[in-house]
Structures are given as C-alpha cells and as structure tokens.
Amino acid sequence: MMKAARYRAYDETVDLTRFKELLLRSCGHSFENEREQALFSGVSRRMEARGLGEEYDAYLFLLLRDADELLRLTELLTVNETYFFREPDHLNFMVETLIPALISVRRTQPVRIVSAGCSTGEEPYSIAIMLRERFGSECERLFAITGVDIDSAAIGVARQGVYGSTSFRAMDQALLNRYFVQQEPGRFKVTDTVSKLVHFEMVNLLGTSYPSCMQAPDIILYRNVSIYFPGQVQRDIFGRLADLLVDGGCLLVGASETIHHDVGILSLVKQNALFFYRKTPPLIFEERRTLSRHGSTPERLQSGSVKKTSAQRPVALHQAAAERPRTPSNATPVPDIKVCFDEAVALAHNNEHDRSLVLLDDIISRDNGFEKAYSLKGSLLLGMGRFDEARSVCEGILGRDPLCLEAYLMLGMIARQYGDNDDAFKRFREALYLSPTCWLANFYSGEILYAQQAWKRARGSFESALKILESGSLKAHGQTFFPLTFNAEQFVIICRHKLSLLATQK
Ligand SMILES: C[S@@+](CC[C@H](N)C(=O)[O-])C[C@H]1O[C@@H](n2cnc3c(N)ncnc32)[C@H](O)[C@@H]1O
C-alpha cells in the first residue's frame, strides 16, 4: 500500500505537472492516472509538515533546492510491499542451481548477490537464510549479499531487522524459530548469523553512480521494482544493472516483469520452467553484409571466425576518417567508403557505438546515397536509447526508399519505447505488408494485441511468428533484418510462452 494514498481527496484543480516531471527525473516514477491521487496526498502531507499551506509553487521551489526534502517526499510515494520468501521459485532456483554452479568454479572471490530495490530487507534476508540452510557457516566466506533501496526509512528498517507478522506470511515456522528472536509480542529480530551476511545501502537506481558494494555482481534480483517505472526508465535502469553484472551473471525479475525487459540488452533464458536474464557476449552487429537487401556490395564474407577477428581488430582506419579534414588533402589518402563501412560495423560490433557513429556520419557526408550507413546508424541510435534521432534517421530512409523493411521495424520498436502502441502496430503492419513472412513484425504485433487483450488476434500473430521461425534455421532467422540481429531462439521461447498463456483465453 502506498504510504501517502488516501490521505486527502485529490483536488483536480491543482496542477501537478511540474511535480510529476521532477519525480520522473529524480527517481524514475510516473504519477499518471490512478497514481495522481497518491502524488497529491504525498505533496499535501509534506506541505503541511513544512507549514506551507496551499503554496504549491513554494513547495516545488523547496524540492528543487533541498535534496533532503525531495527524499522525504519520495519516501512517502514509494511502494514497499514485500515479505520473506516472496515468489520463492526464483529464490530456490538461485540457491539450488545457479549458486552451486558458480561456487564450483569460484576459488577465492565470494559470489556477489545484489537485491536492487530491496525495500525493508525481507528479500536479501530470505536469500541469506536459504544460503545458511544449504551452506552452513561457510556462507560468510562464500557470499556477499547487498540490499539497496532509494527509501532511507526502508533501509533503516532493514538494518534493524525487526519484523511483524505480515512479513512472515509465507515463511516456514521452523525457519522463523531458527533465525529470529522475539523482541516483543508479534515482533521478531533477525539473528546475527543472518544479519552479518547482508549489507544495506541507500541507492537511487536512477542516480549517477552506484556504490562499490553493487559492483560486479554474479546475480541481481530486481523484482517488483520496475512496475512503477515508465518504459524508458525501465530500459535505462535495466541497462545499467546489466552493465554491472559480470559476464555470465544473471538478473532475475519478478514473474510479471519478465517479458517487458526483453529489449535485447540481456539474453532471456528459460531453465527449470523459469525465465531469467543472463549476460552473454553481445549478439548484435554481426557481419552479415551478404544479407543486406539495399547494399551495393555483393561480396560474401566468412562467418564465425571473421566475426571475432573484426571485433578484436585494432580500429585505426576510423580514426583517420573521423579526424580527416572534410576537404581531402593530397597528403592523406581517403580510405575507400566500403572499407570505412566495414570499420563502422566492426566498431559497432565491438560496442564502440559513438566511434562507429562518427565514422558513419563521415561516410554519409561523402556519399549520401549509401543506404547501409543510414540503417546501421538508425539501429545504433535505437540500441543506445537515442530514439528521437533514430526515428529521424528512419524517416530519412523511408523518404528515399519507401520499401525499406528495416526502417519500418525500427520505427515500430521506437514507437513501442514511447508507449505509442497504435503507431507501433501501424508500423509493424506496414512491415508485414512489405514482407508477410516477417516474423519480427508478427511477433511485435502479437505483443501489442496481447497487451490490448485482443486474445484471438494475438494468438494468430504469435502463431504466424512461431511458424515462420520454426521453418528454417534460427540463426538465419535471427539475421534476416540487416543491420539488426536477434537471438531468434529467445523469440521462439517467448512465442511459445505467450501461446501457452493464451490457451486459456477466449
Ligand atoms: C515493491 S518493493 C519490492 C521489494 C522486493 N524487491 C520484493 O520483490 O519483495 C519496490 C521497492 O523499490 C524501491 N524503489 C523504487 N524506485 C527506486 C529507485 N529509483 N531506486 C532504488 N529503489 C527504488 C522502492 O523504494 C521499494 O522499496
């Protein structure tokens, strides 16, 4: 339950726009529609505490210059609902499967686990209890568990470790007896055996940096936090958490949050009937120029080893190109435009997106008809979350070539990022008009129809996507849309998952 909810009836004549903007920027929360009431109550409550009567402008001004006050308001608005052993399937999977695999290869360093958005601490303490049950006193050597939350009051409760009955609603009585001591009737304090395994820190996941206790985790639990963030913030925080993970590390989200994080940042994996995300080497921007439908270079490149070599090759040409004066001098030979494009692909593949973009702009300034450069630029900007720029590149492509399938797909994905499902649906329809066997457009149409509860049509779209994906090689399907590359296997998993959910819908 939101702490400030129902405190005071919402006066709709009060303009909350600037409060909403401030909170979206500072903590990532959106207070549209039904959450406006909570915002109004929280603001009213803090204004009363600060003796500001009805002076909304004065309170906004105070929030802008007083970080502590902003924190107090944020604390009133966060939803801290949590309890021990919540959604236990992922916890069991982590303790029984993921962690034994990690410690079998780990010699000296502890396995690092972060609970991001841990609220009052029940989630990290549940993990500590489970690990203690399985690994006994070795736990202190084997594990480092960190819980972080934006809400300093919640972190205060977590550090104290004293809980009432609602926190124990899903907990086994034997574990309660073993790991808690009664403080007063109905209140229990976690024992040192467990509390010394967990460290708590106040952290804003949208803040500029994360503390050292969050760095290089093997596992991040990020459960029931993102539901309050709008799409762009979800993507931003998910990307930052993914960056923190060690290679091969796992990120677990809540059951209802799985699919909307499948935005190509981490690999979605299904194991033991559970979905989770794993950090694997990037799959995007493989060398696939043979598949380009608009490229002017028909040459065939080797796959596999060449892909690796190009990613690891020192990139010097692009520097020459990026630093070259716009009017070529006799002293500096201008690299061939196709060679430059190869370099831009290699840089993109090497995750050096900014440098790739510099090189692509150089290519475009030399040959504004080199369509592959625009497509790569659009998909890089899309991957970097620079959606407005990506959109204008795609619109430019369509201005020159109204039959470019990739541009429609990218525009559809951008519209989805902005939450504009109508526009996204229109774009995916356009893509299907151009290419009825475009599995990606069928898939995303299915996602949109599913969200709109148009069950029958969603089923049709997922079935079409699955049928196409199941015919032919998944690798080739994943590479159909140059320069975007997808892990088609993950899409097969999601299609099947969605169809199984749709089986019970009329
Ligand atoms: C519903 S609780 C989830 C607790 C626990 N993960 C679970 O699944 O039971 C969501 C928590 O996310 C925290 N939170 C929301 N926005 C945050 C942000 N920007 N940075 C860090 N924590 C945030 C809230 O304060 C709240 O305690």
Coordinates of C-alpha atoms and ligand atoms in Angstrom, one line a residue:
M1 CA 0.0 0.0 0.0
M2 CA 1.3 3.4 -0.9
K3 CA 2.1 5.3 2.3
A4 CA 0.5 8.6 1.2
A5 CA -2.5 7.1 -0.5
R6 CA -6.0 8.3 0.5
Y7 CA -4.6 10.9 2.9
R8 CA -6.5 13.7 1.3
A9 CA -9.0 13.7 -1.6
Y10 CA -7.4 14.8 -4.9
D11 CA -8.2 18.4 -5.8
E12 CA -8.1 18.2 -9.6
T13 CA -7.7 22.0 -9.9
V14 CA -4.1 21.7 -8.6
D15 CA -1.6 21.4 -11.4
L16 CA 0.8 18.6 -10.5
T17 CA 2.7 18.6 -13.9
R18 CA 6.0 20.0 -12.5
F19 CA 5.9 17.7 -9.5
K20 CA 5.5 14.8 -11.9
E21 CA 8.3 16.0 -14.1
L22 CA 10.6 16.4 -11.1
L23 CA 9.9 12.9 -9.7
L24 CA 10.2 11.3 -13.1
R25 CA 13.7 12.8 -13.4
S26 CA 14.8 12.2 -9.8
C27 CA 13.6 8.7 -9.0
G28 CA 12.1 7.5 -12.3
H29 CA 8.5 7.2 -11.1
S30 CA 5.5 8.1 -13.2
F31 CA 2.5 9.5 -11.4
E32 CA -0.1 9.5 -14.2
N33 CA -3.7 8.4 -14.0
E34 CA -4.5 6.4 -10.8
R35 CA -1.2 7.4 -9.2
E36 CA -2.1 11.1 -9.3
Q37 CA -4.1 10.7 -6.1
A38 CA -1.1 9.3 -4.2
L39 CA 1.1 12.1 -5.5
F40 CA -1.4 14.7 -4.4
S41 CA -1.6 13.2 -1.0
G42 CA 2.1 12.9 -0.6
V43 CA 2.7 16.5 -1.7
S44 CA -0.1 17.8 0.6
R45 CA 1.3 15.9 3.6
R46 CA 4.8 17.2 3.1
M47 CA 3.5 20.8 2.6
E48 CA 1.6 20.6 5.8
A49 CA 4.7 19.3 7.6
R50 CA 6.7 22.2 6.2
G51 CA 3.9 24.7 7.1
L52 CA 3.3 25.7 3.5
G53 CA -0.5 25.7 3.4
E54 CA -1.6 25.8 -0.2
E55 CA 1.7 27.2 -1.5
Y56 CA 2.4 24.6 -4.2
D57 CA 4.9 26.8 -6.1
A58 CA 6.8 27.4 -2.9
Y59 CA 7.0 23.7 -2.1
L60 CA 8.1 22.9 -5.7
F61 CA 10.9 25.5 -5.2
L62 CA 11.9 23.9 -1.9
L63 CA 12.0 20.5 -3.6
L64 CA 14.3 21.8 -6.3
R65 CA 16.9 23.1 -3.9
D66 CA 16.6 20.8 -0.9
A67 CA 17.6 17.2 -1.7
D68 CA 16.5 16.0 1.8
E69 CA 13.0 17.2 1.2
L70 CA 12.9 15.5 -2.1
L71 CA 13.9 12.3 -0.4
R72 CA 11.2 12.7 2.3
L73 CA 8.6 13.1 -0.5
T74 CA 10.0 10.2 -2.4
E75 CA 9.8 8.0 0.7
L76 CA 6.1 8.8 1.1
L77 CA 5.5 7.8 -2.5
T78 CA 7.4 4.5 -2.8
V79 CA 5.6 1.2 -2.6
N80 CA 7.5 -1.0 -0.1
E81 CA 5.3 -4.1 -0.2
T82 CA 7.5 -7.1 0.4
Y83 CA 7.7 -10.2 2.6
F84 CA 10.0 -13.1 3.4
F85 CA 10.2 -15.8 0.7
R86 CA 8.1 -13.9 -1.8
E87 CA 7.9 -15.6 -5.2
P88 CA 10.1 -18.5 -4.0
D89 CA 10.6 -20.3 -7.3
H90 CA 13.4 -18.0 -8.4
L91 CA 14.9 -18.0 -4.9
N92 CA 15.0 -21.8 -4.9
F93 CA 16.4 -21.9 -8.4
M94 CA 19.1 -19.5 -7.5
V95 CA 20.2 -21.3 -4.3
E96 CA 19.8 -24.9 -5.8
T97 CA 21.1 -24.4 -9.3
L98 CA 22.8 -21.0 -10.1
I99 CA 24.8 -20.7 -6.9
P100 CA 26.2 -24.3 -6.8
A101 CA 27.4 -23.8 -10.4
L102 CA 29.1 -20.5 -9.5
I103 CA 30.9 -21.7 -6.4
S104 CA 32.1 -24.8 -8.2
V105 CA 34.3 -22.6 -10.4
R106 CA 34.9 -19.9 -7.9
R107 CA 38.1 -20.3 -5.8
T108 CA 38.8 -17.2 -3.8
Q109 CA 36.2 -14.4 -4.5
P110 CA 32.8 -14.6 -2.9
V111 CA 29.7 -14.9 -5.0
R112 CA 28.2 -11.5 -5.1
I113 CA 24.4 -11.0 -4.9
V114 CA 22.5 -7.7 -5.1
S115 CA 18.9 -7.2 -4.2
A116 CA 18.1 -3.9 -6.2
G117 CA 15.0 -2.3 -4.6
C118 CA 15.1 -4.5 -1.5
S119 CA 12.6 -2.3 0.4
T120 CA 12.8 -3.3 4.2
G121 CA 15.2 -6.2 3.6
E122 CA 13.0 -9.3 3.6
E123 CA 14.3 -10.4 0.1
P124 CA 18.1 -10.3 0.9
Y125 CA 17.5 -11.8 4.3
S126 CA 15.4 -14.6 2.7
I127 CA 18.4 -15.3 0.5
A128 CA 20.8 -15.3 3.4
I129 CA 18.6 -17.7 5.3
M130 CA 18.4 -20.1 2.4
L131 CA 22.1 -20.0 1.8
R132 CA 22.7 -20.5 5.5
E133 CA 20.4 -23.6 5.4
R134 CA 22.3 -25.0 2.5
F135 CA 26.0 -24.0 3.1
G136 CA 26.1 -23.5 6.9
S137 CA 28.9 -21.5 8.4
E138 CA 30.8 -21.4 5.1
C139 CA 28.4 -18.7 4.0
E140 CA 30.5 -15.8 5.3
R141 CA 33.4 -16.9 3.2
L142 CA 31.3 -17.8 0.1
F143 CA 28.8 -15.0 -0.2
A144 CA 28.5 -11.2 -0.2
I145 CA 24.9 -10.0 -0.2
T146 CA 23.9 -6.4 -0.7
G147 CA 20.4 -4.8 -0.5
V148 CA 19.8 -1.3 -1.9
D149 CA 16.8 0.9 -2.0
I150 CA 16.1 4.6 -2.6
D151 CA 13.9 4.7 0.5
S152 CA 16.2 5.6 3.5
A153 CA 13.4 4.7 6.0
A154 CA 13.1 1.3 4.5
I155 CA 16.8 0.8 4.6
G156 CA 16.7 1.8 8.3
V157 CA 14.2 -0.9 9.0
A158 CA 16.3 -3.4 7.0
R159 CA 19.4 -2.6 9.1
Q160 CA 17.4 -3.0 12.3
G161 CA 16.0 -6.3 11.1
V162 CA 12.8 -6.3 13.3
Y163 CA 9.6 -7.5 11.6
G164 CA 6.0 -8.1 12.3
S165 CA 3.6 -10.9 11.2
T166 CA 2.8 -9.6 7.7
S167 CA 6.5 -10.0 6.8
F168 CA 6.3 -13.7 7.8
R169 CA 3.1 -14.6 6.0
A170 CA 4.9 -17.0 3.6
M171 CA 7.7 -18.2 5.9
D172 CA 8.1 -21.6 7.5
Q173 CA 7.6 -21.5 11.3
A174 CA 10.8 -23.7 11.7
L175 CA 12.9 -21.1 9.9
L176 CA 11.3 -18.3 12.0
N177 CA 12.3 -20.2 15.2
R178 CA 15.8 -20.8 13.9
Y179 CA 16.7 -17.3 12.6
F180 CA 14.7 -14.8 14.6
V181 CA 14.3 -13.9 18.3
Q182 CA 11.2 -12.4 19.7
Q183 CA 11.7 -8.7 20.7
E184 CA 8.1 -8.0 21.9
P185 CA 4.8 -9.7 21.2
G186 CA 4.5 -10.2 17.5
R187 CA 7.9 -8.6 16.6
F188 CA 10.9 -10.6 15.8
K189 CA 14.6 -9.6 15.2
V190 CA 16.8 -11.4 12.7
T191 CA 19.8 -13.2 14.4
D192 CA 23.4 -12.1 13.8
T193 CA 24.0 -15.4 11.9
V194 CA 21.9 -14.0 9.1
S195 CA 22.3 -10.2 9.5
K196 CA 26.1 -10.4 9.2
L197 CA 25.7 -11.8 5.7
V198 CA 23.8 -8.8 4.4
H199 CA 24.9 -5.3 3.9
F200 CA 22.4 -2.5 3.2
E201 CA 22.9 0.8 1.4
M202 CA 20.6 3.6 0.3
V203 CA 20.9 3.9 -3.5
N204 CA 18.8 5.5 -6.2
L205 CA 18.9 3.2 -9.2
L206 CA 18.5 6.2 -11.4
G207 CA 21.4 8.0 -9.7
T208 CA 24.6 9.0 -11.4
S209 CA 26.7 6.2 -10.0
Y210 CA 26.4 3.0 -8.0
P211 CA 28.5 2.3 -4.8
S212 CA 31.3 -0.3 -4.7
C213 CA 29.1 -2.8 -2.9
M214 CA 27.0 -3.1 -6.0
Q215 CA 29.8 -3.6 -8.5
A216 CA 30.5 -6.8 -10.4
P217 CA 27.6 -8.9 -9.0
D218 CA 27.1 -12.5 -10.1
I219 CA 23.3 -12.3 -9.5
I220 CA 21.0 -9.3 -9.3
L221 CA 17.5 -9.6 -8.1
Y222 CA 15.4 -6.8 -9.4
R223 CA 11.9 -7.9 -8.6
N224 CA 8.7 -5.9 -8.3
V225 CA 10.5 -2.6 -8.7
S226 CA 10.3 -1.8 -12.4
I227 CA 6.5 -1.9 -12.4
Y228 CA 6.4 1.7 -11.2
F229 CA 8.8 3.0 -14.0
P230 CA 7.7 4.1 -17.4
G231 CA 9.2 2.3 -20.4
Q232 CA 12.2 4.5 -21.0
V233 CA 13.2 4.4 -17.3
Q234 CA 12.8 0.7 -17.2
R235 CA 15.1 0.3 -20.1
D236 CA 17.6 2.7 -18.7
I237 CA 17.8 1.0 -15.3
F238 CA 17.8 -2.5 -16.7
G239 CA 20.7 -1.4 -19.0
R240 CA 22.7 -0.1 -16.1
L241 CA 22.1 -3.2 -14.0
A242 CA 23.1 -5.3 -16.9
D243 CA 26.4 -3.3 -17.2
L244 CA 27.2 -4.1 -13.6
L245 CA 26.8 -7.8 -14.0
V246 CA 29.9 -10.0 -14.5
D247 CA 30.0 -11.9 -17.8
G248 CA 27.7 -14.9 -17.4
G249 CA 25.9 -13.2 -14.5
C250 CA 22.2 -13.4 -14.1
L251 CA 19.4 -10.9 -13.5
L252 CA 16.1 -12.1 -12.0
V253 CA 13.0 -10.0 -12.3
G254 CA 9.5 -10.6 -10.9
A255 CA 7.2 -13.0 -12.6
S256 CA 5.0 -10.2 -14.1
E257 CA 8.0 -8.2 -15.3
T258 CA 9.9 -10.8 -17.5
I259 CA 8.7 -10.0 -21.0
H260 CA 8.8 -6.2 -20.9
H261 CA 12.5 -6.4 -20.2
D262 CA 13.3 -8.4 -23.2
V263 CA 14.6 -5.5 -25.1
G264 CA 17.8 -7.1 -26.4
I265 CA 20.1 -6.0 -23.6
L266 CA 20.5 -9.4 -21.9
S267 CA 19.6 -12.8 -23.1
L268 CA 16.3 -14.2 -21.9
V269 CA 16.9 -17.8 -20.7
K270 CA 14.4 -20.5 -19.8
Q271 CA 15.6 -23.1 -17.4
N272 CA 13.7 -25.4 -15.0
A273 CA 10.5 -23.7 -16.3
L274 CA 11.7 -20.3 -15.1
F275 CA 12.7 -17.3 -17.1
F276 CA 15.7 -15.2 -16.2
Y277 CA 18.2 -12.9 -17.9
R278 CA 21.9 -13.8 -18.5
K279 CA 24.7 -11.5 -19.6
T280 CA 26.2 -13.1 -22.7
P281 CA 28.6 -11.6 -25.2
P282 CA 26.7 -9.2 -27.5
L283 CA 24.9 -10.7 -30.4
I284 CA 24.2 -7.5 -32.3
F285 CA 26.0 -6.3 -35.4
E286 CA 27.4 -9.5 -36.7
E287 CA 29.0 -9.3 -40.1
R288 CA 26.2 -10.1 -42.5
R289 CA 26.5 -7.9 -45.5
T290 CA 25.5 -10.7 -47.8
L291 CA 22.1 -10.4 -46.3
S292 CA 21.7 -6.7 -47.0
R293 CA 18.9 -6.0 -49.4
H294 CA 19.9 -2.4 -50.0
G295 CA 23.7 -2.6 -50.0
S296 CA 25.7 -2.0 -53.1
T297 CA 28.4 -4.5 -52.0
P298 CA 27.6 -8.1 -53.0
E299 CA 30.8 -9.6 -51.6
R300 CA 30.4 -12.6 -49.4
L301 CA 32.2 -12.6 -46.0
Q302 CA 33.1 -15.6 -44.0
S303 CA 31.1 -16.1 -40.8
G304 CA 32.3 -17.2 -37.3
S305 CA 36.0 -16.6 -37.1
V306 CA 35.9 -13.5 -39.2
K307 CA 33.3 -12.0 -36.9
K308 CA 35.6 -12.4 -34.0
T309 CA 38.6 -11.1 -35.8
S310 CA 36.9 -8.0 -36.9
A311 CA 35.6 -7.3 -33.4
Q312 CA 39.1 -7.6 -32.0
R313 CA 41.0 -5.9 -34.8
P314 CA 42.6 -2.6 -33.7
V315 CA 40.5 0.1 -35.2
A316 CA 42.7 2.7 -36.7
L317 CA 41.0 3.5 -40.0
H318 CA 38.0 5.1 -38.4
Q319 CA 40.3 7.5 -36.5
A320 CA 41.8 8.6 -39.8
A321 CA 38.4 9.1 -41.2
A322 CA 36.9 10.8 -38.1
E323 CA 39.9 13.1 -37.8
R324 CA 40.3 13.8 -41.5
P325 CA 39.5 17.3 -42.7
R326 CA 36.4 17.5 -44.8
T327 CA 38.3 18.7 -47.8
P328 CA 40.7 15.8 -48.6
S329 CA 44.3 16.9 -48.8
N330 CA 46.8 15.3 -51.1
A331 CA 48.9 14.1 -48.2
T332 CA 46.1 12.0 -46.6
P333 CA 44.8 9.1 -48.8
V334 CA 41.0 8.8 -48.3
P335 CA 40.0 5.3 -47.3
D336 CA 37.5 3.6 -49.6
I337 CA 34.0 4.1 -48.4
K338 CA 33.2 0.4 -48.2
V339 CA 36.4 -0.1 -46.1
C340 CA 35.2 2.6 -43.8
F341 CA 31.8 1.0 -43.6
D342 CA 33.4 -2.3 -42.6
E343 CA 35.3 -0.4 -39.9
A344 CA 32.0 1.2 -38.7
V345 CA 30.4 -2.4 -38.5
A346 CA 33.5 -3.6 -36.6
L347 CA 33.3 -0.7 -34.1
A348 CA 29.5 -1.3 -33.6
H349 CA 30.2 -5.0 -33.1
N350 CA 32.9 -4.0 -30.6
N351 CA 30.3 -1.9 -28.7
E352 CA 32.2 1.3 -29.6
H353 CA 29.0 2.9 -30.7
D354 CA 30.0 6.6 -30.5
R355 CA 33.0 6.0 -32.7
S356 CA 31.0 4.0 -35.1
L357 CA 28.5 6.9 -35.4
V358 CA 31.3 9.3 -36.1
L359 CA 32.5 7.1 -38.9
L360 CA 29.0 6.6 -40.3
D361 CA 28.5 10.4 -40.4
D362 CA 31.7 10.7 -42.3
I363 CA 30.6 8.1 -44.8
I364 CA 27.2 9.8 -45.2
S365 CA 28.8 13.2 -45.8
R366 CA 30.9 11.6 -48.6
D367 CA 28.1 9.6 -50.2
N368 CA 24.6 10.5 -49.1
G369 CA 23.2 7.6 -51.1
F370 CA 25.0 4.9 -49.1
E371 CA 21.8 3.4 -47.5
K372 CA 23.5 0.8 -45.4
A373 CA 25.2 3.5 -43.4
Y374 CA 21.8 5.1 -42.6
S375 CA 20.4 1.7 -41.5
L376 CA 23.4 1.0 -39.3
K377 CA 23.2 4.5 -37.8
G378 CA 19.5 4.1 -37.1
S379 CA 19.9 0.8 -35.3
L380 CA 22.9 2.1 -33.3
L381 CA 20.9 5.1 -32.1
L382 CA 18.0 2.7 -31.3
G383 CA 20.3 0.5 -29.3
M384 CA 21.7 3.5 -27.5
G385 CA 18.2 4.7 -26.5
R386 CA 18.5 7.8 -28.6
F387 CA 15.1 7.3 -30.0
D388 CA 14.3 10.7 -31.4
E389 CA 17.5 10.7 -33.5
A390 CA 16.9 7.0 -34.6
R391 CA 13.4 8.0 -35.7
S392 CA 14.6 10.9 -37.8
V393 CA 17.2 8.6 -39.5
C394 CA 14.5 6.0 -40.2
E395 CA 12.2 8.7 -41.6
G396 CA 15.0 9.9 -43.8
I397 CA 15.5 6.3 -45.1
L398 CA 11.8 6.0 -45.9
G399 CA 11.9 9.4 -47.7
R400 CA 14.5 7.9 -50.1
D401 CA 13.3 4.3 -50.1
P402 CA 9.6 3.8 -49.0
L403 CA 10.1 0.0 -49.3
C404 CA 12.8 -0.4 -46.6
L405 CA 11.5 -3.1 -44.3
E406 CA 14.2 -2.4 -41.6
A407 CA 13.1 1.2 -41.3
Y408 CA 9.5 0.2 -40.6
L409 CA 10.7 -2.3 -38.0
M410 CA 12.9 0.2 -36.3
L411 CA 10.1 2.8 -36.3
G412 CA 7.8 0.2 -34.7
M413 CA 10.3 -0.6 -32.0
I414 CA 10.8 3.1 -31.3
A415 CA 7.1 3.7 -31.1
R416 CA 6.9 0.9 -28.5
Q417 CA 9.6 2.5 -26.5
Y418 CA 7.5 5.7 -26.3
G419 CA 4.5 3.6 -25.3
D420 CA 2.7 4.5 -28.6
N421 CA 1.3 1.1 -29.4
D422 CA -1.1 2.4 -32.1
D423 CA 1.8 3.9 -34.1
A424 CA 3.9 0.8 -33.4
F425 CA 1.1 -1.5 -34.6
K426 CA 0.7 0.6 -37.8
R427 CA 4.5 0.3 -38.4
F428 CA 4.5 -3.5 -37.9
R429 CA 1.5 -3.8 -40.3
E430 CA 3.4 -1.8 -42.9
A431 CA 6.4 -4.1 -42.5
L432 CA 4.0 -7.1 -42.9
Y433 CA 2.6 -5.5 -46.0
L434 CA 6.1 -5.4 -47.5
S435 CA 7.0 -8.8 -46.2
P436 CA 4.2 -11.1 -44.9
T437 CA 6.8 -13.6 -43.7
C438 CA 8.5 -11.0 -41.4
W439 CA 8.5 -13.0 -38.1
L440 CA 9.6 -9.9 -36.1
A441 CA 6.6 -7.8 -37.2
N442 CA 4.3 -10.7 -36.5
F443 CA 5.8 -11.2 -33.1
Y444 CA 5.6 -7.5 -32.1
S445 CA 2.0 -7.3 -33.5
G446 CA 1.2 -10.2 -31.2
E447 CA 2.8 -8.4 -28.2
I448 CA 0.7 -5.3 -28.8
L449 CA -2.5 -7.3 -29.4
Y450 CA -1.8 -9.3 -26.2
A451 CA -1.4 -6.1 -24.2
Q452 CA -4.7 -4.9 -25.7
Q453 CA -6.3 -8.2 -24.6
A454 CA -7.2 -8.9 -28.2
W455 CA -6.5 -12.6 -27.4
K456 CA -7.6 -14.2 -30.7
R457 CA -5.7 -11.9 -32.9
A458 CA -2.7 -12.0 -30.6
R459 CA -2.8 -15.8 -30.8
G460 CA -2.8 -15.5 -34.6
S461 CA 0.2 -13.2 -34.7
F462 CA 2.3 -15.4 -32.3
E463 CA 1.3 -18.5 -34.2
S464 CA 2.4 -16.9 -37.5
A465 CA 5.7 -15.7 -35.9
L466 CA 6.4 -19.2 -34.5
K467 CA 5.5 -20.9 -37.7
I468 CA 8.0 -18.8 -39.7
L469 CA 10.7 -19.2 -37.0
E470 CA 10.2 -22.9 -36.9
S471 CA 10.7 -23.2 -40.6
G472 CA 14.4 -22.9 -41.4
S473 CA 17.5 -22.2 -39.3
L474 CA 17.1 -20.0 -36.2
K475 CA 20.5 -18.4 -36.9
A476 CA 19.4 -17.3 -40.3
H477 CA 16.1 -16.0 -39.0
G478 CA 18.0 -14.0 -36.4
Q479 CA 19.9 -12.3 -39.1
T480 CA 17.1 -11.5 -41.5
F481 CA 17.0 -7.8 -40.8
F482 CA 20.3 -6.2 -41.5
P483 CA 21.7 -4.4 -39.5
L484 CA 19.6 -5.6 -36.6
T485 CA 20.4 -9.0 -35.2
F486 CA 18.2 -11.0 -32.9
N487 CA 18.5 -14.1 -30.9
A488 CA 15.7 -15.9 -32.7
E489 CA 15.7 -18.7 -30.2
Q490 CA 14.6 -16.4 -27.4
F491 CA 11.7 -15.2 -29.6
V492 CA 10.7 -18.9 -30.1
I493 CA 10.6 -19.3 -26.3
I494 CA 8.6 -16.2 -25.8
C495 CA 6.1 -17.1 -28.6
R496 CA 5.5 -20.5 -27.0
H497 CA 5.2 -19.0 -23.6
K498 CA 2.7 -16.4 -24.8
L499 CA 0.7 -19.1 -26.7
S500 CA 0.6 -21.2 -23.6
L501 CA -0.9 -18.2 -21.7
L502 CA -3.3 -17.6 -24.5
A503 CA -4.5 -21.2 -24.5
T504 CA -6.8 -20.3 -21.6
Q505 CA -8.1 -17.1 -23.0
K506 CA -11.2 -16.9 -25.1
Ligands
LIG1 C1 7.6 -3.4 -4.0 S1 9.2 -3.1 -3.4 C2 10.0 -4.6 -3.9 C3 10.7 -5.3 -2.8 C4 11.4 -6.6 -3.1 N1 12.3 -6.5 -4.3 C5 10.3 -7.7 -3.4 O1 10.2 -8.1 -4.6 O2 9.6 -8.0 -2.5 C6 9.8 -1.9 -4.5 C7 11.0 -1.1 -3.9 O3 11.7 -0.4 -5.0 C8 12.2 0.8 -4.4 N2 12.5 1.7 -5.5 C9 11.7 2.4 -6.3 N3 12.3 3.3 -7.1 C10 13.6 3.1 -6.8 C11 14.8 3.7 -7.3 N4 14.8 4.7 -8.2 N5 16.0 3.3 -6.8 C12 16.0 2.4 -5.8 N6 14.9 1.8 -5.3 C13 13.8 2.1 -5.8 C14 11.1 1.2 -3.5 O4 11.5 2.1 -2.5 C15 10.6 -0.1 -2.9 O5 11.1 -0.3 -1.7

